[in-house]
Amino acid sequence: DAGITQSPRYKITETGRQVTLMCHQTWSHSYMFWYRQDLGHGLRLIYYSAAADITDKGEVPDGYVVSRSKTENFPLTLESATRSQTSVYFCASSESGGLSGNTIYFGEGSWLTVV
Amino acid sequence: GENVEQHPSTLSVQEGDSAVIKCTYSDSASNYFPWYKQELGKGPQLIIDIRSNVGEKKDQRIAVTLNKTAKHFSLHITETQPEDSAVYFCAARWQDMRFGAGTRLTVKP
């Protein structure tokens, strides 16, 4: 059971370049999430998706783009990377958003450095 | 949107003592309150959760309490062990999920 996988795990890119972080889940979960984790800020929500072709902004969406053409994939794109986007990015998923089945499971993270 | 406050930011206890971490949330619609443990270099791992229709839940040495009226919930770890040392996050969820800033727990042998 692969669960939720992220790629690449480690990436160094230059300012201004476009970068895409991939996220794939094998559970057919409806909900998927992208968080970034920075020292002193915990986990902050960038975007989330309740189903294929449905996405919503989180706390810190500026500079990021997401898409959800297939239920199992939820790529995160930095259109023009900035140094402030150096962070650890976590993808997550959950079965639903209601009272049941709403446990959220995390991937192992993607370490992104923008130089 | 939801706002989750977590205290303390760091906590140091002696092995065998208890540890308590407290969180408050702002959105009364939130109905799911998980706690995650994160070890260095890894993603957060769910350790216990509680839903809004329950006031308390226990799992061995870990317990969580929820006070919906006051909008706060707490994590209690009893008989702490060195392997409990990690960063702990609380979270609150309605549709999306928002996290507290984390508590770095150190258990001294």
Coordinates of N, CA and C in Angstrom, one line a residue:
Chain A
D1 N 0.9 -1.2 0.0 CA 0.0 0.0 0.0 C 0.9 1.2 0.0
A2 N 1.0 1.9 -1.2 CA 1.9 3.1 -1.3 C 1.4 4.3 -0.5
G3 N 0.1 4.5 -0.4 CA -0.4 5.6 0.4 C -0.3 6.9 -0.4
I4 N 0.4 7.8 0.2 CA 0.6 9.1 -0.4 C 2.1 9.4 -0.7
T5 N 2.4 9.7 -1.9 CA 3.8 9.9 -2.3 C 4.0 11.3 -2.9
Q6 N 5.2 11.8 -2.6 CA 5.5 13.2 -3.1 C 6.8 13.1 -3.9
S7 N 6.9 13.9 -5.0 CA 8.1 14.0 -5.7 C 8.3 15.3 -6.3
P8 N 9.5 15.8 -6.4 CA 10.7 15.2 -5.9 C 10.8 15.4 -4.4
R9 N 11.6 14.6 -3.7 CA 11.7 14.8 -2.2 C 12.6 16.0 -1.9
Y10 N 13.6 16.2 -2.8 CA 14.5 17.4 -2.6 C 14.8 18.1 -3.9
K11 N 14.7 19.4 -3.9 CA 14.8 20.2 -5.1 C 15.5 21.5 -4.8
I12 N 16.5 21.9 -5.6 CA 17.1 23.2 -5.5 C 16.8 23.9 -6.9
T13 N 16.3 25.1 -6.8 CA 16.0 25.8 -8.0 C 16.4 27.3 -7.9
E14 N 16.4 27.9 -9.0 CA 16.8 29.3 -9.0 C 15.6 30.3 -9.0
T15 N 15.8 31.4 -8.5 CA 14.7 32.5 -8.4 C 14.2 32.7 -9.9
G16 N 12.8 32.7 -10.0 CA 12.2 33.0 -11.2 C 11.8 31.8 -12.0
R17 N 12.3 30.6 -11.7 CA 12.0 29.4 -12.4 C 10.7 28.9 -11.9
Q18 N 10.0 28.1 -12.8 CA 8.8 27.4 -12.5 C 9.2 26.0 -11.9
V19 N 8.5 25.7 -10.9 CA 8.7 24.4 -10.2 C 7.4 23.7 -9.9
T20 N 7.3 22.4 -10.2 CA 6.1 21.7 -9.9 C 6.4 20.5 -8.9
L21 N 5.7 20.5 -7.8 CA 5.8 19.4 -6.9 C 4.6 18.5 -7.1
M22 N 4.9 17.2 -7.2 CA 3.9 16.2 -7.5 C 3.4 15.5 -6.2
C23 N 2.1 15.2 -6.2 CA 1.5 14.4 -5.1 C 0.6 13.4 -5.7
H24 N 0.8 12.1 -5.2 CA -0.1 11.0 -5.7 C -0.6 10.2 -4.6
Q25 N -1.9 9.9 -4.5 CA -2.4 9.0 -3.4 C -3.1 7.9 -4.1
T26 N -3.0 6.7 -3.4 CA -3.6 5.5 -3.9 C -4.9 5.1 -3.2
W27 N -5.4 5.9 -2.3 CA -6.6 5.6 -1.5 C -7.9 6.0 -2.1
S28 N -7.8 6.8 -3.2 CA -9.1 7.4 -3.8 C -9.7 8.3 -2.9
H29 N -9.0 9.0 -2.0 CA -9.5 10.0 -1.1 C -10.0 11.2 -1.9
S30 N -11.2 11.7 -1.4 CA -11.7 12.9 -2.1 C -10.9 14.2 -1.9
Y31 N -10.5 14.4 -0.6 CA -9.8 15.6 -0.3 C -8.3 15.5 -0.4
M32 N -7.7 16.5 -0.9 CA -6.2 16.6 -0.9 C -5.8 18.0 -0.5
F33 N -4.6 18.1 0.1 CA -4.2 19.4 0.7 C -2.7 19.6 0.3
W34 N -2.3 20.9 0.3 CA -0.9 21.2 0.3 C -0.6 22.2 1.4
Y35 N 0.4 21.8 2.2 CA 0.9 22.7 3.3 C 2.3 23.0 3.1
R36 N 2.7 24.2 3.7 CA 4.2 24.4 3.8 C 4.5 24.6 5.2
Q37 N 5.7 24.1 5.6 CA 6.2 24.2 7.0 C 7.4 25.0 7.1
D38 N 7.4 26.1 7.9 CA 8.5 26.9 8.1 C 8.7 27.1 9.6
L39 N 9.9 27.2 10.0 CA 10.3 27.4 11.4 C 9.5 28.5 12.0
G40 N 8.8 28.2 13.1 CA 8.0 29.3 13.8 C 6.6 29.4 13.3
H41 N 6.3 28.8 12.2 CA 4.9 29.0 11.6 C 4.1 27.7 11.6
G42 N 4.7 26.6 12.0 CA 4.0 25.3 11.9 C 3.6 25.0 10.5
L43 N 2.5 24.4 10.3 CA 2.0 24.0 9.0 C 0.9 25.0 8.5
R44 N 1.2 25.6 7.4 CA 0.2 26.5 6.8 C -0.4 26.0 5.5
L45 N -1.7 26.1 5.4 CA -2.4 25.6 4.3 C -2.3 26.5 3.1
I46 N -1.8 25.9 2.0 CA -1.7 26.7 0.7 C -3.0 26.6 -0.1
Y47 N -3.3 25.4 -0.5 CA -4.5 25.1 -1.2 C -5.1 23.7 -0.8
Y48 N -6.3 23.5 -1.1 CA -6.9 22.2 -0.9 C -7.9 21.9 -2.0
S49 N -8.3 20.7 -2.1 CA -9.3 20.3 -3.1 C -10.2 19.2 -2.5
A50 N -11.5 19.5 -2.7 CA -12.5 18.6 -2.2 C -12.9 17.4 -3.1
A51 N -12.5 17.6 -4.4 CA -12.8 16.6 -5.4 C -12.1 17.0 -6.7
A52 N -12.1 16.1 -7.6 CA -11.5 16.5 -8.9 C -12.1 17.7 -9.5
D53 N -11.3 18.6 -10.0 CA -11.8 19.9 -10.6 C -12.3 20.9 -9.6
I54 N -12.2 20.6 -8.3 CA -12.6 21.6 -7.3 C -11.4 21.9 -6.4
T55 N -11.0 23.2 -6.4 CA -9.9 23.6 -5.5 C -10.3 24.9 -4.8
D56 N -9.7 25.1 -3.6 CA -9.9 26.3 -2.8 C -8.6 26.8 -2.2
K57 N -8.6 28.1 -2.0 CA -7.4 28.7 -1.4 C -7.4 28.4 0.1
G58 N -6.1 28.3 0.6 CA -5.9 28.2 2.1 C -5.4 29.5 2.6
E59 N -4.5 29.5 3.6 CA -4.0 30.7 4.3 C -3.0 31.4 3.4
V60 N -2.2 30.7 2.7 CA -1.0 31.4 2.0 C -1.0 30.9 0.5
P61 N -2.0 31.3 -0.3 CA -2.0 30.8 -1.7 C -1.2 31.6 -2.7
D62 N -0.8 32.8 -2.4 CA -0.1 33.7 -3.3 C 1.2 33.1 -3.8
G63 N 1.3 33.1 -5.2 CA 2.5 32.5 -5.8 C 2.5 31.1 -6.1
Y64 N 1.3 30.4 -5.8 CA 1.1 29.0 -6.1 C -0.1 28.8 -7.0
V65 N 0.0 27.7 -7.8 CA -1.1 27.2 -8.6 C -1.3 25.7 -8.4
V66 N -2.5 25.3 -8.3 CA -2.8 23.9 -8.2 C -3.8 23.5 -9.3
S67 N -3.9 22.2 -9.5 CA -4.9 21.6 -10.4 C -5.2 20.2 -9.9
R68 N -6.4 19.7 -10.3 CA -6.9 18.4 -9.8 C -7.7 17.8 -10.9
S69 N -7.0 17.4 -12.0 CA -7.7 16.8 -13.1 C -8.1 15.3 -12.8
K70 N -7.3 14.7 -12.0 CA -7.6 13.3 -11.6 C -7.7 13.2 -10.1
T71 N -8.5 12.4 -9.5 CA -8.7 12.3 -8.1 C -7.4 12.0 -7.4
E72 N -6.5 11.2 -8.0 CA -5.3 10.7 -7.3 C -4.1 11.6 -7.3
N73 N -4.2 12.7 -8.1 CA -3.0 13.6 -8.3 C -3.4 15.0 -7.9
F74 N -2.5 15.7 -7.3 CA -2.7 17.1 -6.9 C -1.4 17.8 -7.0
P75 N -0.9 18.2 -8.2 CA 0.3 18.9 -8.3 C 0.3 20.4 -7.8
L76 N 1.4 20.8 -7.3 CA 1.5 22.2 -6.8 C 2.6 22.9 -7.6
T77 N 2.3 24.0 -8.3 CA 3.2 24.7 -9.1 C 3.6 26.1 -8.6
L78 N 4.9 26.3 -8.5 CA 5.4 27.7 -8.2 C 5.7 28.3 -9.5
E79 N 4.9 29.3 -9.9 CA 5.0 29.8 -11.3 C 6.3 30.6 -11.5
S80 N 6.8 31.3 -10.5 CA 8.0 32.0 -10.6 C 8.6 32.0 -9.2
A81 N 9.5 31.0 -8.9 CA 9.9 30.8 -7.5 C 10.7 32.0 -6.9
T82 N 10.4 32.2 -5.7 CA 11.1 33.3 -4.9 C 11.8 32.7 -3.7
R83 N 12.7 33.4 -3.1 CA 13.5 32.8 -2.0 C 12.5 32.6 -0.8
S84 N 11.5 33.4 -0.7 CA 10.6 33.2 0.4 C 9.7 31.9 0.3
Q85 N 9.8 31.3 -0.8 CA 9.1 30.0 -1.0 C 10.0 28.8 -0.7
T86 N 11.3 29.1 -0.2 CA 12.1 28.0 0.3 C 11.4 27.5 1.6
S87 N 11.1 26.1 1.6 CA 10.3 25.6 2.6 C 10.2 24.1 2.5
V88 N 9.6 23.4 3.4 CA 9.2 22.0 3.3 C 7.8 22.0 2.9
Y89 N 7.4 21.3 1.9 CA 6.0 21.2 1.4 C 5.5 19.8 1.7
F90 N 4.3 19.8 2.3 CA 3.7 18.5 2.6 C 2.3 18.4 1.9
C91 N 2.2 17.3 1.2 CA 0.9 17.0 0.6 C 0.1 16.0 1.6
A92 N -1.2 16.1 1.6 CA -2.0 15.3 2.5 C -3.3 15.0 1.8
S93 N -4.0 13.9 2.4 CA -5.3 13.6 1.8 C -6.2 13.1 2.9
S94 N -7.5 13.1 2.7 CA -8.5 12.5 3.6 C -9.7 12.0 2.8
E95 N -10.4 11.0 3.4 CA -11.5 10.4 2.7 C -12.6 11.4 2.4
S96 N -12.9 12.2 3.4 CA -14.0 13.1 3.3 C -13.8 14.3 4.2
G97 N -14.8 15.2 4.2 CA -14.7 16.3 5.1 C -15.7 16.4 6.2
G98 N -16.5 15.3 6.3 CA -17.6 15.3 7.3 C -17.1 14.8 8.6
L99 N -18.0 14.4 9.5 CA -17.7 13.9 10.8 C -16.9 12.6 10.8
S100 N -17.2 11.8 9.8 CA -16.5 10.5 9.7 C -15.6 10.5 8.5
G101 N -14.5 9.8 8.6 CA -13.6 9.6 7.5 C -12.8 10.9 7.2
N102 N -12.6 11.8 8.2 CA -11.9 13.0 7.9 C -10.5 13.0 8.4
T103 N -10.0 11.9 8.8 CA -8.6 11.9 9.2 C -7.7 12.2 8.0
I104 N -6.7 13.1 8.3 CA -5.8 13.5 7.2 C -4.5 12.8 7.3
Y105 N -4.0 12.3 6.2 CA -2.8 11.6 6.2 C -1.8 12.4 5.4
F106 N -0.5 12.4 5.8 CA 0.5 13.2 5.2 C 1.5 12.4 4.4
G107 N 2.1 13.0 3.4 CA 3.2 12.5 2.7 C 4.5 12.8 3.5
E108 N 5.6 12.4 3.0 CA 6.9 12.5 3.7 C 7.5 13.9 3.5
G109 N 7.0 14.7 2.6 CA 7.5 16.1 2.4 C 8.4 16.2 1.2
S110 N 8.4 17.5 0.7 CA 9.4 17.8 -0.4 C 10.1 19.1 0.1
W111 N 11.4 18.9 0.2 CA 12.3 20.0 0.6 C 12.7 20.9 -0.6
L112 N 12.2 22.1 -0.6 CA 12.5 23.0 -1.7 C 13.4 24.2 -1.3
T113 N 14.5 24.4 -2.0 CA 15.4 25.5 -1.8 C 15.4 26.4 -3.0
V114 N 15.1 27.7 -2.9 CA 15.2 28.6 -4.0 C 16.4 29.5 -3.8
V115 N 17.3 29.5 -4.7 CA 18.5 30.3 -4.5 C 18.6 31.4 -5.5
Chain B
G1 N -11.3 32.5 8.3 CA -11.0 31.1 8.4 C -10.6 30.7 9.8
E2 N -10.4 29.5 10.0 CA -10.1 28.9 11.4 C -8.7 29.5 11.8
N3 N -8.6 29.7 13.1 CA -7.4 30.1 13.8 C -7.1 29.2 15.0
V4 N -6.0 28.6 15.0 CA -5.6 27.7 16.1 C -4.4 28.2 16.8
E5 N -4.6 28.3 18.1 CA -3.5 28.7 19.0 C -3.0 27.6 19.8
Q6 N -1.7 27.4 20.0 CA -1.2 26.2 20.7 C -0.1 26.7 21.7
H7 N -0.2 26.1 22.9 CA 0.7 26.5 24.0 C 1.1 25.2 24.8
P8 N 2.3 25.1 25.3 CA 3.4 26.0 25.1 C 4.1 25.7 23.8
S9 N 5.1 26.6 23.4 CA 5.9 26.3 22.2 C 7.0 25.3 22.5
T10 N 7.5 25.2 23.7 CA 8.4 24.2 24.1 C 8.1 23.7 25.5
L11 N 8.4 22.4 25.7 CA 8.0 21.8 27.0 C 9.1 20.7 27.3
S12 N 9.6 20.8 28.5 CA 10.7 19.9 28.9 C 10.2 19.2 30.1
V13 N 10.2 17.9 30.2 CA 9.7 17.1 31.3 C 10.7 16.0 31.6
Q14 N 10.7 15.5 32.8 CA 11.5 14.4 33.2 C 10.8 13.1 32.8
E15 N 11.5 12.1 32.4 CA 11.0 10.8 32.1 C 10.0 10.3 33.2
G16 N 8.8 9.9 32.8 CA 7.9 9.4 33.8 C 6.9 10.4 34.2
D17 N 7.2 11.7 34.0 CA 6.2 12.8 34.3 C 5.2 12.9 33.2
S18 N 4.2 13.7 33.5 CA 3.1 13.9 32.5 C 3.4 15.2 31.7
A19 N 2.9 15.3 30.5 CA 3.0 16.5 29.7 C 1.6 16.8 29.2
V20 N 1.3 18.1 29.2 CA 0.0 18.6 28.7 C 0.3 19.8 27.7
I21 N -0.4 19.7 26.6 CA -0.3 20.7 25.5 C -1.8 21.2 25.3
K22 N -1.9 22.5 25.2 CA -3.3 23.1 25.1 C -3.4 23.8 23.8
C23 N -4.6 23.7 23.2 CA -5.0 24.5 22.0 C -6.3 25.1 22.1
T24 N -6.5 26.3 21.4 CA -7.8 26.9 21.3 C -8.1 27.1 19.8
Y25 N -9.3 27.1 19.4 CA -9.7 27.4 18.1 C -10.8 28.4 18.0
S26 N -11.0 29.0 16.8 CA -11.9 30.1 16.7 C -13.2 29.8 16.0
D27 N -13.2 28.8 15.1 CA -14.4 28.5 14.3 C -15.3 27.5 14.9
S28 N -16.5 27.9 15.4 CA -17.4 27.0 16.1 C -17.9 25.9 15.2
A29 N -17.7 26.0 13.9 CA -18.1 24.9 12.9 C -17.1 23.8 12.9
S30 N -15.9 24.0 13.4 CA -14.9 22.9 13.4 C -15.5 21.7 14.2
N31 N -15.3 20.5 13.6 CA -15.9 19.3 14.3 C -14.9 18.1 14.4
Y32 N -13.6 18.4 14.1 CA -12.6 17.3 14.1 C -11.3 17.9 14.6
F33 N -10.7 17.3 15.6 CA -9.5 17.8 16.3 C -8.5 16.8 16.4
P34 N -7.6 16.7 15.5 CA -6.5 15.7 15.6 C -5.2 16.2 16.2
W35 N -4.4 15.3 16.7 CA -3.1 15.7 17.2 C -2.0 14.8 16.4
Y36 N -1.0 15.6 15.9 CA 0.0 14.9 15.1 C 1.4 15.0 15.9
K37 N 2.2 14.0 15.6 CA 3.6 13.9 16.2 C 4.5 14.0 15.0
Q38 N 5.5 14.9 15.0 CA 6.4 14.9 13.9 C 7.8 14.8 14.4
E39 N 8.5 13.8 13.8 CA 9.9 13.5 14.2 C 10.7 14.2 13.1
L40 N 12.0 14.4 13.4 CA 12.9 15.1 12.5 C 13.0 14.5 11.1
G41 N 12.7 15.3 10.1 CA 12.8 14.8 8.7 C 11.7 14.0 8.2
K42 N 10.6 13.9 9.0 CA 9.4 13.1 8.6 C 8.2 14.0 8.5
G43 N 7.2 13.4 7.9 CA 5.9 14.1 7.8 C 5.1 13.9 9.1
P44 N 4.1 14.7 9.4 CA 3.3 14.5 10.7 C 2.6 13.2 10.6
Q45 N 2.6 12.6 11.8 CA 1.9 11.3 12.0 C 0.7 11.5 13.0
L46 N -0.4 11.1 12.6 CA -1.6 11.2 13.5 C -1.4 10.3 14.7
I47 N -1.6 10.8 15.9 CA -1.4 10.0 17.1 C -2.8 9.8 17.9
I48 N -3.6 10.7 17.8 CA -5.0 10.6 18.4 C -5.8 11.7 17.8
D49 N -7.1 11.5 17.8 CA -8.0 12.5 17.3 C -9.3 12.4 18.1
I50 N -10.1 13.5 18.0 CA -11.4 13.6 18.7 C -12.4 14.3 17.9
R51 N -13.6 13.8 17.9 CA -14.6 14.5 17.1 C -15.6 15.3 18.0
S52 N -16.3 16.2 17.4 CA -17.0 17.2 18.3 C -18.1 16.5 19.1
N53 N -18.5 15.3 18.8 CA -19.6 14.7 19.6 C -19.0 13.9 20.8
V54 N -17.7 14.0 21.0 CA -17.1 13.3 22.1 C -16.3 14.3 23.0
G55 N -16.3 14.1 24.3 CA -15.6 15.0 25.2 C -14.2 14.6 25.6
E56 N -13.9 13.3 25.6 CA -12.6 12.8 26.0 C -12.4 11.4 25.2
K57 N -11.1 11.2 24.9 CA -10.7 10.0 24.3 C -9.3 9.6 24.8
K58 N -9.1 8.3 25.1 CA -7.8 7.8 25.6 C -7.3 6.7 24.7
D59 N -6.0 6.6 24.6 CA -5.3 5.5 23.9 C -4.0 5.3 24.6
Q60 N -4.1 4.3 25.5 CA -2.9 3.9 26.3 C -2.4 5.1 27.1
R61 N -1.2 5.7 26.8 CA -0.7 6.8 27.6 C -1.1 8.2 27.1
I62 N -1.9 8.2 26.1 CA -2.3 9.5 25.5 C -3.8 9.7 25.6
A63 N -4.2 10.9 25.9 CA -5.6 11.2 26.0 C -5.8 12.6 25.5
V64 N -7.0 12.9 25.0 CA -7.3 14.2 24.5 C -8.7 14.6 25.1
T65 N -8.8 15.8 25.5 CA -10.1 16.3 26.0 C -10.5 17.5 25.1
L66 N -11.8 17.7 25.0 CA -12.4 18.7 24.1 C -13.5 19.4 24.9
N67 N -13.4 20.8 25.0 CA -14.4 21.6 25.6 C -15.0 22.5 24.4
K68 N -16.1 22.1 23.9 CA -16.6 22.8 22.7 C -17.1 24.2 23.1
T69 N -17.7 24.3 24.3 CA -18.2 25.6 24.7 C -17.1 26.6 24.8
A70 N -15.9 26.2 25.4 CA -14.8 27.1 25.5 C -13.9 27.1 24.3
K71 N -14.1 26.2 23.4 CA -13.4 26.1 22.1 C -11.9 25.8 22.5
H72 N -11.7 24.9 23.3 CA -10.3 24.5 23.6 C -10.2 22.9 23.7
F73 N -9.0 22.4 23.4 CA -8.8 21.0 23.5 C -7.3 20.8 23.9
S74 N -7.1 19.7 24.6 CA -5.8 19.4 25.2 C -5.3 18.0 24.9
L75 N -4.0 17.9 24.9 CA -3.3 16.6 24.7 C -2.6 16.3 26.0
H76 N -2.9 15.1 26.6 CA -2.2 14.7 27.8 C -1.4 13.4 27.5
I77 N -0.1 13.4 27.9 CA 0.7 12.3 27.8 C 1.2 11.9 29.2
T78 N 0.9 10.7 29.6 CA 1.3 10.3 30.9 C 2.5 9.3 30.8
E79 N 3.3 9.2 31.9 CA 4.4 8.3 32.0 C 5.3 8.5 30.8
T80 N 5.7 9.7 30.5 CA 6.5 10.1 29.3 C 7.8 9.3 29.2
Q81 N 8.2 9.0 28.0 CA 9.4 8.3 27.7 C 10.3 9.1 26.7
P82 N 11.5 8.8 26.7 CA 12.4 9.6 25.8 C 11.9 9.6 24.3
E83 N 11.3 8.5 23.9 CA 10.9 8.4 22.5 C 9.6 9.2 22.3
D84 N 9.1 9.8 23.3 CA 8.0 10.8 23.1 C 8.5 12.1 22.7
S85 N 9.8 12.3 22.7 CA 10.4 13.6 22.3 C 10.2 13.8 20.8
A86 N 9.5 15.0 20.5 CA 9.2 15.3 19.1 C 8.5 16.6 19.1
V87 N 8.0 17.1 17.9 CA 7.2 18.2 17.8 C 5.7 17.7 17.7
Y88 N 4.8 18.3 18.5 CA 3.4 17.9 18.5 C 2.6 19.1 17.9
F89 N 1.7 18.8 17.0 CA 0.8 19.8 16.5 C -0.7 19.4 16.7
C90 N -1.4 20.4 17.1 CA -2.9 20.3 17.2 C -3.5 20.8 15.9
A91 N -4.7 20.5 15.6 CA -5.3 21.0 14.4 C -6.8 21.0 14.6
A92 N -7.5 21.8 13.8 CA -9.0 21.9 13.9 C -9.5 21.9 12.4
R93 N -10.6 21.1 12.2 CA -11.1 21.0 10.9 C -12.6 21.1 10.8
W94 N -13.0 21.8 9.7 CA -14.4 21.8 9.2 C -14.3 21.2 7.8
Q95 N -13.9 22.0 6.8 CA -13.6 21.5 5.5 C -12.1 21.4 5.3
D96 N -11.4 22.5 5.4 CA -9.9 22.5 5.4 C -9.5 22.2 6.8
M97 N -8.2 22.1 7.0 CA -7.7 21.9 8.4 C -6.5 22.9 8.7
R98 N -6.6 23.5 9.8 CA -5.6 24.5 10.2 C -4.9 24.0 11.5
F99 N -3.6 24.3 11.5 CA -2.7 23.7 12.6 C -2.3 24.8 13.5
G100 N -2.0 24.4 14.8 CA -1.3 25.2 15.7 C 0.2 25.3 15.3
A101 N 0.9 26.2 16.0 CA 2.3 26.4 15.6 C 3.3 25.3 16.1
G102 N 2.8 24.4 16.9 CA 3.6 23.3 17.3 C 4.2 23.4 18.7
T103 N 4.4 22.3 19.4 CA 5.1 22.3 20.7 C 6.3 21.3 20.6
R104 N 7.4 21.8 20.9 CA 8.6 20.9 20.9 C 8.7 20.3 22.3
L105 N 8.4 19.0 22.4 CA 8.5 18.3 23.7 C 9.8 17.5 23.8
T106 N 10.5 17.8 24.9 CA 11.7 17.1 25.2 C 11.5 16.3 26.5
V107 N 11.8 15.0 26.5 CA 11.7 14.1 27.7 C 13.1 13.7 28.1
K108 N 13.5 14.2 29.3 CA 14.8 13.9 29.7 C 14.9 12.6 30.5
P109 N 15.9 11.8 30.1 CA 16.0 10.4 30.8 C 16.5 10.6 32.2

